[in-house]
């Protein structure tokens, strides 16, 4: 079919032009995306952000050329010139699909497994909003989430975790098509897998269907229709031939290397495709015009009129607009106001309280923990989101940290403010998806407790050391390690107000005295003068649980007639990204006698201090005070270390 | 049965004594481990490192009290006093099982999913060695690998990835028992999962069995015997009751909180268990003496005599002893000798060549890539290890990075020198297991290519930025980013010679001129003076691809009459761990005008330089030279930046 072949040849021409890219999937999977877009997807290319559009996630992100060709033909703002600039600096057509870079791209994908897992988060958000806000005759949130997955994609643990949760939650509007071509980069899938896909998918409580030939549009149509009708999430395994009809068809050689213009020319003959390089026939454009663009525009218009009437009929539900527009509560300063300087509290407890208060005013806030909510105190409001309770905002992720992070991102892609909870050391499991949140600039809230070796008995595997450094080193991510309940509340406030990057909150298991009460502007710098003395000779700089330790050391030093200031630095990464002048107000240039103290890898603190008390070893199992004594994190040892400067 | 109840009460007493730990599994799973140890496990408690012992991995590591009780009764060097010191600093009984800390503990576990995945690596090593070295009538490597898994353990993606590979490889001597109690930390498993375990496991091509009651020893016995006889890997789902017979039995409340001495006392009545706290009846010790200890010792003696005869009968196979004793080739200096200073080569190519040369002299070297061997050039020798070729040393891991890292660790636990290959940005997927390698001090070889934004067209998701910082910040891990083919060879040599920690090698996709030829001792410092000028006024410090960039900048500066030295620093983390005096030989104190240059997060370089040219943003899609120009990584920009100092 010419409309499908147009996808194929635009895709091949792009790969040839760039002399870089993945032609295999372009040839094999073109019919699948055509059928989906021409008959099912509701999108409005002139309004790619239309809230109730169907979502399409290309989890096999290396098939980007196919997606760009599809978006071009479907009327999105992507010209032939854009296609010619495939994989060039500054183009709208980067090597893998990038959210923000290209209209119509619903998520950044490329690292396998991620798109599928993110899609589960999108489907959760849709289901929640549909059940929370729709009214009789006003189905204002009601769309499908489609995924194009692949052999390799499904080998990833994160994909399996996410599918397990999607099946459990019965996300019936999630439909996954698998480009099942039995080939992956290193050769036939048989070299590395014998998994029975049907059994696997059914074990996750998905509806499974099999389509024997990707080119059989009728079979595809029947399967997609059945999937839409199913009350379970659906999975359609579609057998295709990688590099279909090319000389290397069915082999891994066609996965990621350009065919070359000569072979592409030969293929034009095989497919009897008349148009030249980057040329598209009018009847092809016409087909997409009628079947994708106009059908989508009509759906959008129908929805818009429905939504207008909905807003009038249900003014109370107008808060859905706030979610659509990603508005945060305007009274955060009041809701998260500071507490008196008294008592002590674990900052995991502080966040639990703060999240409850926040949830009451922020209906978009939703999330939970990876089977640790009892320990992390991170829970969404209104009971568990489940197949029987679609309006609960607490997600029981199960022991699926990786999928949790991806799902939180997916929810944020759908303007639900997704948050996660876990032990900080298990952030390792989540890193691939957290990185995607930073790349996409999603406002995901990643909350962690059990922030250091001070967690005690659980031992080295549960005690983070290098984790602060790894997230502080990640671009476009902000990390907070608050000193007490008040800095915790400020961290949460700033995190919630930050809409263009993810935030990482790192909290304690153990109690911390309430010792800070900074102004919001000072806090936002990342570090501020917490305790000032007259004529200081030096500075102690600390974060989190070490701030009160620094204050104790300050007192001990004072007894010896030595006067030092204490700077609390809840966000080292925010601080070092400030202009020099701002930094120097907190850490005056001339004040070179500095000691930074943190129960973690020391390396990054040399950015602000010539001496650092940190940890370059793993922790140990024992009561927390014994551990701290063993590792020398006591006020006396801080004094000793300072005196050596 | 008294021998089982002894496990239960020792375990409960430990948890009560520490007032910390997990009693639920102790009560529920005790019969399973008893049956395994009393009837099947071949271990010699006086020789816990006996090479051909059966392995037992407690993947549900929070059940450590049960394991320690079992090891005590089984005659390992673990006294009642040791049990009383459960979860105390410096004890042999830490909160989760720690390899090295406790005789009889075959792997560090705790983070869920890891033990199961590590066990797959152990089973691969066993299968390889069995098929490689056994001779007719000389079955010198021939043992089982048992795992105790759990509901939560199997929700982890890494466990599913590893099972998928184990089933594909038909690792028939791998036997997984699942403590299936329908409860996890946050509540009933029904809250977060509906996965059909039988279907899931069968989809991975495992043999699946179901035991309805963990207390039914006959049923357990039948199942274990059938598992041993199966030609597939086996999985036995055993229904148990968490916190069996306690007042909170069957609920998550008994998962991770001590019962308390009072409740434990009450339970002694329920079980009609006569012994007091930490007391064990003689007939219980006798039972373990006969059924575990003597049976195991006899097996060890039989093996030892077989092995002695084997060594005489097959002197050529004596190299198995080198593997058992973890010997590395003595001629590495020769095998990995340096190349002439000419031409240029991608360091991924350099490693491919070096690994081939190394494989020829190092029969323990085994591993491969996660479906990227064509790109990474990381392949084991002798063809693929598969169900039909048990002596191949190349592992096709599939797109399963996380399981790959765990499996590589498992192989190293079994004295096979496991290595992995992947794109550096996907190290994120592997981090949880790489951290375990560092905690255990395993000599895993983690090789990565595509080390920076200079990989080009694939774009931000494929371009590492923060990854060097995250591994350099991890304790007990060494990271190399070699400047060229020669530093690559030296990195590999040093990595291979390092047996007490994992090594991370970070290599380029693009060509690099061969510009270094350091002595091995200088290289080992982590950084060395590469290019010295007369009367230098400053230093350029660089790693990897930026070393040749620094040399170019040095030349440009020279044209302006400015003389600077260039220091190559292939391992910043090794360098900063050197004594100050050693560091100052390379970076003299008085030479304060320094510029460090690296295509990655700058933060850690402030440890050695006051100014850093790094990246605090994600990359972009385009040809590599365009990317480097856009990001300002050109000799001219280095000069410009240096002149600003």
PDB file of N, CA, C and O in Angstrom, chain B residues 44-75:
ATOM      1  N   UNK B  44      30.946 -28.449  53.479  1.00  0.00           N
ATOM      2  CA  UNK B  44      31.838 -28.895  54.549  1.00  0.00           C
ATOM      3  C   UNK B  44      32.108 -27.689  55.440  1.00  0.00           C
ATOM      4  O   UNK B  44      32.888 -26.805  55.080  1.00  0.00           O
ATOM      5  N   UNK B  45      31.455 -27.632  56.587  1.00  0.00           N
ATOM      6  CA  UNK B  45      31.514 -26.406  57.413  1.00  0.00           C
ATOM      7  C   UNK B  45      32.927 -26.025  57.830  1.00  0.00           C
ATOM      8  O   UNK B  45      33.197 -24.842  58.058  1.00  0.00           O
ATOM      9  N   UNK B  46      33.829 -26.985  57.894  1.00  0.00           N
ATOM     10  CA  UNK B  46      35.213 -26.629  58.257  1.00  0.00           C
ATOM     11  C   UNK B  46      35.983 -26.119  57.044  1.00  0.00           C
ATOM     12  O   UNK B  46      37.080 -25.569  57.177  1.00  0.00           O
ATOM     13  N   UNK B  47      35.451 -26.341  55.900  1.00  0.00           N
ATOM     14  CA  UNK B  47      36.069 -25.837  54.653  1.00  0.00           C
ATOM     15  C   UNK B  47      34.993 -25.134  53.837  1.00  0.00           C
ATOM     16  O   UNK B  47      34.587 -25.625  52.777  1.00  0.00           O
ATOM     17  N   UNK B  48      34.578 -24.001  54.337  1.00  0.00           N
ATOM     18  CA  UNK B  48      33.429 -23.345  53.689  1.00  0.00           C
ATOM     19  C   UNK B  48      33.704 -22.931  52.248  1.00  0.00           C
ATOM     20  O   UNK B  48      32.775 -22.699  51.483  1.00  0.00           O
ATOM     21  N   UNK B  49      34.987 -22.841  51.877  1.00  0.00           N
ATOM     22  CA  UNK B  49      35.305 -22.414  50.507  1.00  0.00           C
ATOM     23  C   UNK B  49      35.542 -23.590  49.566  1.00  0.00           C
ATOM     24  O   UNK B  49      35.940 -23.403  48.422  1.00  0.00           O
ATOM     25  N   UNK B  50      35.293 -24.811  50.048  1.00  0.00           N
ATOM     26  CA  UNK B  50      35.429 -25.990  49.175  1.00  0.00           C
ATOM     27  C   UNK B  50      34.802 -25.710  47.811  1.00  0.00           C
ATOM     28  O   UNK B  50      33.642 -25.384  47.716  1.00  0.00           O
ATOM     29  N   UNK B  51      35.608 -25.876  46.782  1.00  0.00           N
ATOM     30  CA  UNK B  51      35.206 -25.368  45.469  1.00  0.00           C
ATOM     31  C   UNK B  51      33.954 -26.053  44.912  1.00  0.00           C
ATOM     32  O   UNK B  51      33.123 -25.430  44.259  1.00  0.00           O
ATOM     33  N   UNK B  52      33.842 -27.348  45.152  1.00  0.00           N
ATOM     34  CA  UNK B  52      32.712 -28.078  44.548  1.00  0.00           C
ATOM     35  C   UNK B  52      31.500 -28.215  45.480  1.00  0.00           C
ATOM     36  O   UNK B  52      30.625 -29.037  45.261  1.00  0.00           O
ATOM     37  N   UNK B  53      31.454 -27.388  46.504  1.00  0.00           N
ATOM     38  CA  UNK B  53      30.264 -27.407  47.380  1.00  0.00           C
ATOM     39  C   UNK B  53      29.030 -26.969  46.595  1.00  0.00           C
ATOM     40  O   UNK B  53      29.140 -26.248  45.601  1.00  0.00           O
ATOM     41  N   UNK B  54      27.886 -27.389  47.077  1.00  0.00           N
ATOM     42  CA  UNK B  54      26.662 -26.783  46.564  1.00  0.00           C
ATOM     43  C   UNK B  54      26.608 -25.350  47.075  1.00  0.00           C
ATOM     44  O   UNK B  54      27.084 -25.044  48.166  1.00  0.00           O
ATOM     45  N   UNK B  55      26.040 -24.480  46.264  1.00  0.00           N
ATOM     46  CA  UNK B  55      25.895 -23.087  46.678  1.00  0.00           C
ATOM     47  C   UNK B  55      24.474 -22.841  47.161  1.00  0.00           C
ATOM     48  O   UNK B  55      23.522 -23.400  46.606  1.00  0.00           O
ATOM     49  N   UNK B  56      24.367 -21.992  48.168  1.00  0.00           N
ATOM     50  CA  UNK B  56      23.040 -21.598  48.638  1.00  0.00           C
ATOM     51  C   UNK B  56      22.984 -20.078  48.742  1.00  0.00           C
ATOM     52  O   UNK B  56      23.761 -19.462  49.473  1.00  0.00           O
ATOM     53  N   UNK B  57      22.083 -19.475  47.995  1.00  0.00           N
ATOM     54  CA  UNK B  57      21.968 -18.021  47.967  1.00  0.00           C
ATOM     55  C   UNK B  57      20.619 -17.620  48.558  1.00  0.00           C
ATOM     56  O   UNK B  57      19.565 -17.975  48.028  1.00  0.00           O
ATOM     57  N   UNK B  58      20.682 -16.886  49.628  1.00  0.00           N
ATOM     58  CA  UNK B  58      19.457 -16.385  50.252  1.00  0.00           C
ATOM     59  C   UNK B  58      19.098 -15.056  49.582  1.00  0.00           C
ATOM     60  O   UNK B  58      19.498 -13.981  50.036  1.00  0.00           O
ATOM     61  N   UNK B  59      18.366 -15.159  48.491  1.00  0.00           N
ATOM     62  CA  UNK B  59      18.086 -13.914  47.758  1.00  0.00           C
ATOM     63  C   UNK B  59      17.165 -13.013  48.571  1.00  0.00           C
ATOM     64  O   UNK B  59      17.256 -11.792  48.475  1.00  0.00           O
ATOM     65  N   UNK B  60      16.298 -13.606  49.354  1.00  0.00           N
ATOM     66  CA  UNK B  60      15.499 -12.819  50.296  1.00  0.00           C
ATOM     67  C   UNK B  60      16.382 -12.552  51.518  1.00  0.00           C
ATOM     68  O   UNK B  60      16.213 -13.144  52.589  1.00  0.00           O
ATOM     69  N   UNK B  61      17.363 -11.667  51.329  1.00  0.00           N
ATOM     70  CA  UNK B  61      18.449 -11.496  52.301  1.00  0.00           C
ATOM     71  C   UNK B  61      18.002 -11.043  53.672  1.00  0.00           C
ATOM     72  O   UNK B  61      18.744 -11.220  54.657  1.00  0.00           O
ATOM     73  N   UNK B  62      16.796 -10.483  53.755  1.00  0.00           N
ATOM     74  CA  UNK B  62      16.309 -10.068  55.072  1.00  0.00           C
ATOM     75  C   UNK B  62      16.068 -11.260  55.979  1.00  0.00           C
ATOM     76  O   UNK B  62      15.901 -11.101  57.177  1.00  0.00           O
ATOM     77  N   UNK B  63      16.066 -12.469  55.420  1.00  0.00           N
ATOM     78  CA  UNK B  63      15.947 -13.668  56.253  1.00  0.00           C
ATOM     79  C   UNK B  63      17.277 -14.103  56.849  1.00  0.00           C
ATOM     80  O   UNK B  63      17.492 -15.282  57.137  1.00  0.00           O
ATOM     81  N   UNK B  64      18.189 -13.155  57.050  1.00  0.00           N
ATOM     82  CA  UNK B  64      19.547 -13.480  57.496  1.00  0.00           C
ATOM     83  C   UNK B  64      19.567 -14.251  58.816  1.00  0.00           C
ATOM     84  O   UNK B  64      20.401 -15.140  59.009  1.00  0.00           O
ATOM     85  N   UNK B  65      18.666 -13.938  59.737  1.00  0.00           N
ATOM     86  CA  UNK B  65      18.675 -14.630  61.036  1.00  0.00           C
ATOM     87  C   UNK B  65      18.463 -16.126  60.832  1.00  0.00           C
ATOM     88  O   UNK B  65      19.112 -16.956  61.496  1.00  0.00           O
ATOM     89  N   UNK B  66      17.584 -16.467  59.909  1.00  0.00           N
ATOM     90  CA  UNK B  66      17.347 -17.878  59.592  1.00  0.00           C
ATOM     91  C   UNK B  66      18.622 -18.524  59.045  1.00  0.00           C
ATOM     92  O   UNK B  66      19.009 -19.619  59.447  1.00  0.00           O
ATOM     93  N   UNK B  67      19.289 -17.798  58.166  1.00  0.00           N
ATOM     94  CA  UNK B  67      20.520 -18.336  57.576  1.00  0.00           C
ATOM     95  C   UNK B  67      21.606 -18.531  58.632  1.00  0.00           C
ATOM     96  O   UNK B  67      22.288 -19.560  58.663  1.00  0.00           O
ATOM     97  N   UNK B  68      21.778 -17.537  59.498  1.00  0.00           N
ATOM     98  CA  UNK B  68      22.828 -17.649  60.510  1.00  0.00           C
ATOM     99  C   UNK B  68      22.535 -18.792  61.483  1.00  0.00           C
ATOM    100  O   UNK B  68      23.442 -19.530  61.891  1.00  0.00           O
ATOM    101  N   UNK B  69      21.263 -18.950  61.855  1.00  0.00           N
ATOM    102  CA  UNK B  69      20.890 -20.064  62.728  1.00  0.00           C
ATOM    103  C   UNK B  69      21.230 -21.390  62.043  1.00  0.00           C
ATOM    104  O   UNK B  69      21.803 -22.300  62.651  1.00  0.00           O
ATOM    105  N   UNK B  70      20.906 -21.448  60.766  1.00  0.00           N
ATOM    106  CA  UNK B  70      21.169 -22.660  59.983  1.00  0.00           C
ATOM    107  C   UNK B  70      22.674 -22.951  59.904  1.00  0.00           C
ATOM    108  O   UNK B  70      23.114 -24.095  60.059  1.00  0.00           O
ATOM    109  N   UNK B  71      23.450 -21.912  59.656  1.00  0.00           N
ATOM    110  CA  UNK B  71      24.902 -22.104  59.540  1.00  0.00           C
ATOM    111  C   UNK B  71      25.502 -22.499  60.879  1.00  0.00           C
ATOM    112  O   UNK B  71      26.424 -23.325  60.948  1.00  0.00           O
ATOM    113  N   UNK B  72      24.984 -21.931  61.955  1.00  0.00           N
ATOM    114  CA  UNK B  72      25.462 -22.330  63.284  1.00  0.00           C
ATOM    115  C   UNK B  72      25.208 -23.816  63.517  1.00  0.00           C
ATOM    116  O   UNK B  72      26.136 -24.573  63.846  1.00  0.00           O
ATOM    117  N   UNK B  73      23.970 -24.230  63.323  1.00  0.00           N
ATOM    118  CA  UNK B  73      23.627 -25.641  63.573  1.00  0.00           C
ATOM    119  C   UNK B  73      24.366 -26.565  62.613  1.00  0.00           C
ATOM    120  O   UNK B  73      24.662 -27.707  62.945  1.00  0.00           O
ATOM    121  N   UNK B  74      24.683 -26.045  61.433  1.00  0.00           N
ATOM    122  CA  UNK B  74      25.362 -26.865  60.424  1.00  0.00           C
ATOM    123  C   UNK B  74      26.871 -26.906  60.625  1.00  0.00           C
ATOM    124  O   UNK B  74      27.594 -27.402  59.755  1.00  0.00           O
ATOM    125  N   UNK B  75      27.334 -26.357  61.742  1.00  0.00           N
ATOM    126  CA  UNK B  75      28.735 -26.530  62.099  1.00  0.00           C
ATOM    127  C   UNK B  75      29.697 -25.508  61.535  1.00  0.00           C
ATOM    128  O   UNK B  75      30.915 -25.649  61.656  1.00  0.00           O
TER     129      UNK B  75
END
